[in-house]
PDB file of C-alpha atoms and ligand atoms in Angstrom:
ATOM      1  CA  PHE D   1     138.832 -54.302 -86.640  1.00  0.00           C
ATOM      2  CA  ASP D   2     142.037 -54.791 -88.867  1.00  0.00           C
ATOM      3  CA  LYS D   3     144.104 -57.816 -88.587  1.00  0.00           C
ATOM      4  CA  SER D   4     146.655 -56.420 -85.899  1.00  0.00           C
ATOM      5  CA  GLN D   5     143.906 -55.088 -83.805  1.00  0.00           C
ATOM      6  CA  SER D   6     142.087 -58.596 -83.638  1.00  0.00           C
ATOM      7  CA  VAL D   7     145.598 -60.483 -82.912  1.00  0.00           C
ATOM      8  CA  PHE D   8     145.926 -57.932 -80.087  1.00  0.00           C
ATOM      9  CA  LEU D   9     142.294 -58.362 -78.716  1.00  0.00           C
ATOM     10  CA  PHE D  10     142.662 -62.059 -79.075  1.00  0.00           C
ATOM     11  CA  SER D  11     145.874 -62.351 -77.116  1.00  0.00           C
ATOM     12  CA  LEU D  12     145.070 -59.832 -74.357  1.00  0.00           C
ATOM     13  CA  PRO D  13     143.164 -62.220 -71.993  1.00  0.00           C
ATOM     14  CA  PHE D  14     146.046 -64.597 -72.082  1.00  0.00           C
ATOM     15  CA  PHE D  15     148.626 -61.788 -71.430  1.00  0.00           C
ATOM     16  CA  ILE D  16     146.503 -60.723 -68.365  1.00  0.00           C
ATOM     17  CA  MET D  17     146.245 -64.340 -67.154  1.00  0.00           C
ATOM     18  CA  LYS D  18     149.949 -64.632 -67.541  1.00  0.00           C
ATOM     19  CA  MET D  19     150.504 -61.557 -65.531  1.00  0.00           C
ATOM     20  CA  ILE D  20     148.220 -62.606 -62.869  1.00  0.00           C
ATOM     21  CA  PHE D  21     149.986 -65.960 -62.618  1.00  0.00           C
ATOM     22  CA  GLN D  22     153.374 -64.571 -62.207  1.00  0.00           C
ATOM     23  CA  LEU D  23     152.076 -62.136 -59.657  1.00  0.00           C
ATOM     24  CA  THR D  24     150.727 -64.871 -57.617  1.00  0.00           C
ATOM     25  CA  SER D  25     153.182 -67.687 -58.011  1.00  0.00           C
ATOM     26  CA  VAL D  26     156.191 -65.883 -56.117  1.00  0.00           C
ATOM     27  CA  PRO D  27     156.850 -68.518 -53.280  1.00  0.00           C
ATOM     28  CA  SER D  28     156.820 -66.957 -49.841  1.00  0.00           C
ATOM     29  CA  GLY D  29     160.124 -65.549 -48.430  1.00  0.00           C
ATOM     30  CA  GLY D  30     161.799 -64.956 -51.906  1.00  0.00           C
ATOM     31  CA  ILE D  31     162.413 -62.065 -54.041  1.00  0.00           C
ATOM     32  CA  MET D  32     161.773 -61.360 -57.614  1.00  0.00           C
ATOM     33  CA  VAL D  33     164.722 -60.456 -59.573  1.00  0.00           C
ATOM     34  CA  SER D  34     164.821 -58.841 -62.989  1.00  0.00           C
ATOM     35  CA  ARG D  35     167.679 -59.958 -65.204  1.00  0.00           C
ATOM     36  CA  ASP D  36     167.551 -59.375 -69.013  1.00  0.00           C
ATOM     37  CA  GLU D  37     163.695 -58.711 -68.903  1.00  0.00           C
ATOM     38  CA  LEU D  38     163.309 -62.070 -67.421  1.00  0.00           C
ATOM     39  CA  ASN D  39     161.711 -62.049 -64.060  1.00  0.00           C
ATOM     40  CA  PHE D  40     162.539 -65.104 -61.779  1.00  0.00           C
ATOM     41  CA  TYR D  41     162.415 -66.102 -58.323  1.00  0.00           C
ATOM     42  CA  ILE D  42     165.374 -66.424 -56.260  1.00  0.00           C
ATOM     43  CA  MET D  43     165.713 -67.606 -52.728  1.00  0.00           C
ATOM     44  CA  ASN D  44     166.344 -65.164 -49.996  1.00  0.00           C
ATOM     45  CA  LEU D  45     169.293 -66.353 -47.921  1.00  0.00           C
ATOM     46  CA  THR D  46     169.592 -64.322 -44.707  1.00  0.00           C
ATOM     47  CA  HIS D  47     173.062 -65.306 -43.035  1.00  0.00           C
ATOM     48  CA  ILE D  48     175.179 -68.259 -42.381  1.00  0.00           C
ATOM     49  CA  GLU D  49     173.105 -70.147 -39.742  1.00  0.00           C
ATOM     50  CA  HIS D  50     176.049 -72.455 -38.938  1.00  0.00           C
ATOM     51  CA  LEU D  51     179.227 -74.298 -39.924  1.00  0.00           C
ATOM     52  CA  GLY D  52     179.132 -78.015 -39.212  1.00  0.00           C
ATOM     53  CA  ILE D  53     182.569 -79.498 -38.154  1.00  0.00           C
ATOM     54  CA  ALA D  54     183.051 -83.083 -37.940  1.00  0.00           C
ATOM     55  CA  VAL D  55     185.173 -84.163 -34.712  1.00  0.00           C
ATOM     56  CA  LYS D  56     186.224 -87.642 -33.407  1.00  0.00           C
ATOM     57  CA  SER D  57     185.266 -86.589 -29.844  1.00  0.00           C
ATOM     58  CA  ILE D  58     183.388 -83.344 -28.658  1.00  0.00           C
ATOM     59  CA  GLU D  59     184.864 -83.658 -25.170  1.00  0.00           C
ATOM     60  CA  GLU D  60     188.406 -83.440 -26.789  1.00  0.00           C
ATOM     61  CA  ALA D  61     187.511 -80.694 -28.898  1.00  0.00           C
ATOM     62  CA  LEU D  62     185.810 -78.620 -26.062  1.00  0.00           C
ATOM     63  CA  PRO D  63     188.829 -77.131 -24.624  1.00  0.00           C
ATOM     64  CA  TYR D  64     190.006 -75.644 -27.834  1.00  0.00           C
ATOM     65  CA  TYR D  65     186.741 -73.991 -28.473  1.00  0.00           C
ATOM     66  CA  GLU D  66     186.123 -72.816 -24.935  1.00  0.00           C
ATOM     67  CA  GLU D  67     189.520 -71.974 -23.563  1.00  0.00           C
ATOM     68  CA  VAL D  68     191.257 -70.958 -26.713  1.00  0.00           C
ATOM     69  CA  LEU D  69     188.534 -69.292 -28.834  1.00  0.00           C
ATOM     70  CA  GLY D  70     186.659 -68.242 -25.794  1.00  0.00           C
ATOM     71  CA  LEU D  71     183.404 -69.469 -26.962  1.00  0.00           C
ATOM     72  CA  LYS D  72     180.647 -70.983 -24.692  1.00  0.00           C
ATOM     73  CA  CYS D  73     179.076 -74.473 -25.508  1.00  0.00           C
ATOM     74  CA  TYR D  74     175.312 -73.546 -24.876  1.00  0.00           C
ATOM     75  CA  SER D  75     173.769 -76.888 -25.900  1.00  0.00           C
ATOM     76  CA  VAL D  76     174.659 -80.611 -26.521  1.00  0.00           C
ATOM     77  CA  GLU D  77     172.127 -82.639 -28.373  1.00  0.00           C
ATOM     78  CA  GLU D  78     172.034 -86.042 -29.742  1.00  0.00           C
ATOM     79  CA  VAL D  79     170.324 -86.453 -33.352  1.00  0.00           C
ATOM     80  CA  ALA D  80     169.283 -90.040 -33.189  1.00  0.00           C
ATOM     81  CA  ASP D  81     168.285 -90.515 -36.889  1.00  0.00           C
ATOM     82  CA  GLN D  82     171.591 -88.999 -38.077  1.00  0.00           C
ATOM     83  CA  LYS D  83     173.548 -90.948 -35.470  1.00  0.00           C
ATOM     84  CA  VAL D  84     175.387 -87.811 -34.252  1.00  0.00           C
ATOM     85  CA  LYS D  85     175.923 -85.942 -31.089  1.00  0.00           C
ATOM     86  CA  THR D  86     176.181 -82.200 -31.606  1.00  0.00           C
ATOM     87  CA  ALA D  87     177.630 -79.436 -29.415  1.00  0.00           C
ATOM     88  CA  PHE D  88     176.631 -75.592 -30.209  1.00  0.00           C
ATOM     89  CA  PHE D  89     178.484 -72.330 -29.898  1.00  0.00           C
ATOM     90  CA  LYS D  90     177.516 -68.822 -31.123  1.00  0.00           C
ATOM     91  CA  VAL D  91     179.653 -66.548 -32.984  1.00  0.00           C
ATOM     92  CA  GLY D  92     177.336 -63.458 -33.556  1.00  0.00           C
ATOM     93  CA  GLN D  93     174.337 -64.850 -35.297  1.00  0.00           C
ATOM     94  CA  THR D  94     176.354 -67.789 -36.920  1.00  0.00           C
ATOM     95  CA  LYS D  95     176.710 -71.006 -34.970  1.00  0.00           C
ATOM     96  CA  ILE D  96     179.642 -73.539 -34.943  1.00  0.00           C
ATOM     97  CA  GLU D  97     177.885 -77.149 -34.846  1.00  0.00           C
ATOM     98  CA  LEU D  98     180.298 -79.801 -33.685  1.00  0.00           C
ATOM     99  CA  LEU D  99     179.286 -83.292 -34.969  1.00  0.00           C
ATOM    100  CA  GLU D 100     180.523 -86.407 -33.228  1.00  0.00           C
ATOM    101  CA  PRO D 101     179.482 -89.793 -34.631  1.00  0.00           C
ATOM    102  CA  THR D 102     177.419 -92.110 -32.255  1.00  0.00           C
ATOM    103  CA  SER D 103     177.951 -94.997 -34.560  1.00  0.00           C
ATOM    104  CA  GLU D 104     180.373 -96.537 -37.011  1.00  0.00           C
ATOM    105  CA  ASP D 105     177.870 -96.462 -39.759  1.00  0.00           C
ATOM    106  CA  SER D 106     177.085 -92.502 -39.219  1.00  0.00           C
ATOM    107  CA  THR D 107     177.862 -90.376 -42.278  1.00  0.00           C
ATOM    108  CA  ILE D 108     180.047 -88.351 -39.999  1.00  0.00           C
ATOM    109  CA  ALA D 109     182.006 -91.447 -39.120  1.00  0.00           C
ATOM    110  CA  LYS D 110     182.519 -92.280 -42.831  1.00  0.00           C
ATOM    111  CA  PHE D 111     183.343 -88.637 -43.325  1.00  0.00           C
ATOM    112  CA  ILE D 112     186.148 -88.645 -40.850  1.00  0.00           C
ATOM    113  CA  GLU D 113     187.455 -92.012 -42.066  1.00  0.00           C
ATOM    114  CA  LYS D 114     187.679 -90.583 -45.500  1.00  0.00           C
ATOM    115  CA  ARG D 115     188.747 -87.071 -45.083  1.00  0.00           C
ATOM    116  CA  GLY D 116     189.592 -86.744 -41.482  1.00  0.00           C
ATOM    117  CA  GLU D 117     188.123 -84.198 -38.981  1.00  0.00           C
ATOM    118  CA  GLY D 118     187.229 -80.908 -40.325  1.00  0.00           C
ATOM    119  CA  ILE D 119     184.662 -78.533 -41.898  1.00  0.00           C
ATOM    120  CA  HIS D 120     181.824 -80.774 -42.968  1.00  0.00           C
ATOM    121  CA  HIS D 121     179.159 -78.504 -44.326  1.00  0.00           C
ATOM    122  CA  ILE D 122     177.804 -75.006 -44.427  1.00  0.00           C
ATOM    123  CA  ALA D 123     174.303 -74.256 -43.612  1.00  0.00           C
ATOM    124  CA  PHE D 124     172.529 -71.182 -44.899  1.00  0.00           C
ATOM    125  CA  ALA D 125     169.313 -69.499 -43.360  1.00  0.00           C
ATOM    126  CA  VAL D 126     166.550 -69.123 -45.820  1.00  0.00           C
ATOM    127  CA  ASP D 127     163.110 -67.886 -45.708  1.00  0.00           C
ATOM    128  CA  GLY D 128     161.039 -70.697 -47.016  1.00  0.00           C
ATOM    129  CA  VAL D 129     162.971 -73.695 -47.209  1.00  0.00           C
ATOM    130  CA  ALA D 130     160.549 -75.943 -49.084  1.00  0.00           C
ATOM    131  CA  ASP D 131     160.310 -73.304 -51.869  1.00  0.00           C
ATOM    132  CA  ALA D 132     164.031 -72.832 -51.896  1.00  0.00           C
ATOM    133  CA  LEU D 133     164.433 -76.572 -52.524  1.00  0.00           C
ATOM    134  CA  ALA D 134     161.801 -76.615 -55.400  1.00  0.00           C
ATOM    135  CA  GLU D 135     163.703 -73.710 -56.851  1.00  0.00           C
ATOM    136  CA  VAL D 136     167.159 -75.126 -56.633  1.00  0.00           C
ATOM    137  CA  GLU D 137     165.792 -78.464 -58.034  1.00  0.00           C
ATOM    138  CA  SER D 138     164.336 -76.788 -61.032  1.00  0.00           C
ATOM    139  CA  LYS D 139     167.828 -75.000 -61.684  1.00  0.00           C
ATOM    140  CA  GLY D 140     169.161 -78.780 -61.981  1.00  0.00           C
ATOM    141  CA  VAL D 141     170.820 -78.944 -58.293  1.00  0.00           C
ATOM    142  CA  ARG D 142     170.755 -82.461 -56.944  1.00  0.00           C
ATOM    143  CA  LEU D 143     169.273 -82.763 -53.614  1.00  0.00           C
ATOM    144  CA  ILE D 144     170.086 -85.110 -50.805  1.00  0.00           C
ATOM    145  CA  ASP D 145     166.587 -84.031 -49.076  1.00  0.00           C
ATOM    146  CA  LYS D 146     163.670 -83.901 -51.429  1.00  0.00           C
ATOM    147  CA  ALA D 147     161.638 -82.378 -48.590  1.00  0.00           C
ATOM    148  CA  PRO D 148     162.579 -80.583 -45.415  1.00  0.00           C
ATOM    149  CA  ARG D 149     163.227 -82.551 -42.448  1.00  0.00           C
ATOM    150  CA  LYS D 150     163.906 -81.935 -38.632  1.00  0.00           C
ATOM    151  CA  GLY D 151     167.502 -81.256 -37.631  1.00  0.00           C
ATOM    152  CA  ALA D 152     169.043 -80.106 -34.458  1.00  0.00           C
ATOM    153  CA  GLU D 153     167.487 -77.313 -32.573  1.00  0.00           C
ATOM    154  CA  GLY D 154     164.302 -77.897 -34.107  1.00  0.00           C
ATOM    155  CA  LEU D 155     165.201 -76.389 -37.513  1.00  0.00           C
ATOM    156  CA  ASN D 156     163.654 -77.467 -40.595  1.00  0.00           C
ATOM    157  CA  ILE D 157     166.653 -78.429 -42.935  1.00  0.00           C
ATOM    158  CA  ALA D 158     167.362 -79.933 -46.195  1.00  0.00           C
ATOM    159  CA  PHE D 159     170.986 -80.988 -47.824  1.00  0.00           C
ATOM    160  CA  LEU D 160     172.025 -80.279 -51.315  1.00  0.00           C
ATOM    161  CA  HIS D 161     174.308 -82.680 -52.948  1.00  0.00           C
ATOM    162  CA  PRO D 162     177.952 -81.588 -53.175  1.00  0.00           C
ATOM    163  CA  LYS D 163     178.240 -82.715 -56.848  1.00  0.00           C
ATOM    164  CA  SER D 164     176.018 -79.848 -57.419  1.00  0.00           C
ATOM    165  CA  THR D 165     177.457 -77.254 -55.123  1.00  0.00           C
ATOM    166  CA  CYS D 166     181.058 -77.041 -55.877  1.00  0.00           C
ATOM    167  CA  SER D 167     181.989 -79.859 -53.350  1.00  0.00           C
ATOM    168  CA  VAL D 168     180.785 -78.024 -50.273  1.00  0.00           C
ATOM    169  CA  LEU D 169     178.103 -80.062 -48.545  1.00  0.00           C
ATOM    170  CA  THR D 170     175.228 -77.461 -48.317  1.00  0.00           C
ATOM    171  CA  GLU D 171     172.346 -77.233 -46.030  1.00  0.00           C
ATOM    172  CA  LEU D 172     169.484 -74.925 -46.181  1.00  0.00           C
ATOM    173  CA  CYS D 173     167.532 -74.331 -43.012  1.00  0.00           C
ATOM    174  CA  GLU D 174     164.664 -72.333 -41.498  1.00  0.00           C
ATOM    175  CA  ASP D 175     163.713 -71.724 -37.745  1.00  0.00           C
ATOM    176  CA  PRO D 176     159.982 -72.572 -37.939  1.00  0.00           C
ATOM    177  CA  ASN D 177     159.587 -70.309 -34.663  1.00  0.00           C
ATOM    178  CA  LYS D 178     160.888 -67.244 -36.704  1.00  0.00           C
ATOM    179  CA  LYS D 179     158.064 -64.591 -37.337  1.00  0.00           C
TER     180      LYS D 179
HETATM  181 CO1  LIG V 201     173.988 -78.577 -39.893  1.00  0.00          CO
END
């Protein structure tokens, strides 16, 4: 062998190992994207799961959503650890989630106090919420939830910090019963 051949033969096993590692390390649900010859994993958002809207009172908001917009409230649920009561409406495959604080120290109560009633967060449905969280964190995004937790409707959810999301409180969620 001459010098260049031996360099090639020496590096071949490492190259093969790197290929195998790349092929096996794609997290579930995501897609591989090729950009500038660089392959990287990017999460697969499927749709806007819901919009969270902060209201002082679900009861007072209901007539607008039901009688004006013609939506049907199909579920009212209290999420104790978030100190909120939620009401859900469906618009296509997206939901509207009204959030009413059940305590003065609820984050929703503080939001309303500071900014008034209105859109509180956007929630994207994603395939593989834990992998998606790890991915956004590796890209420097500040997380509110380091790991997914249980949200309303039994979804696995996690919030990203608005400081890292152009000031829009962003939720990633996954339906564990899907698939
Ligand atoms: Co939400």
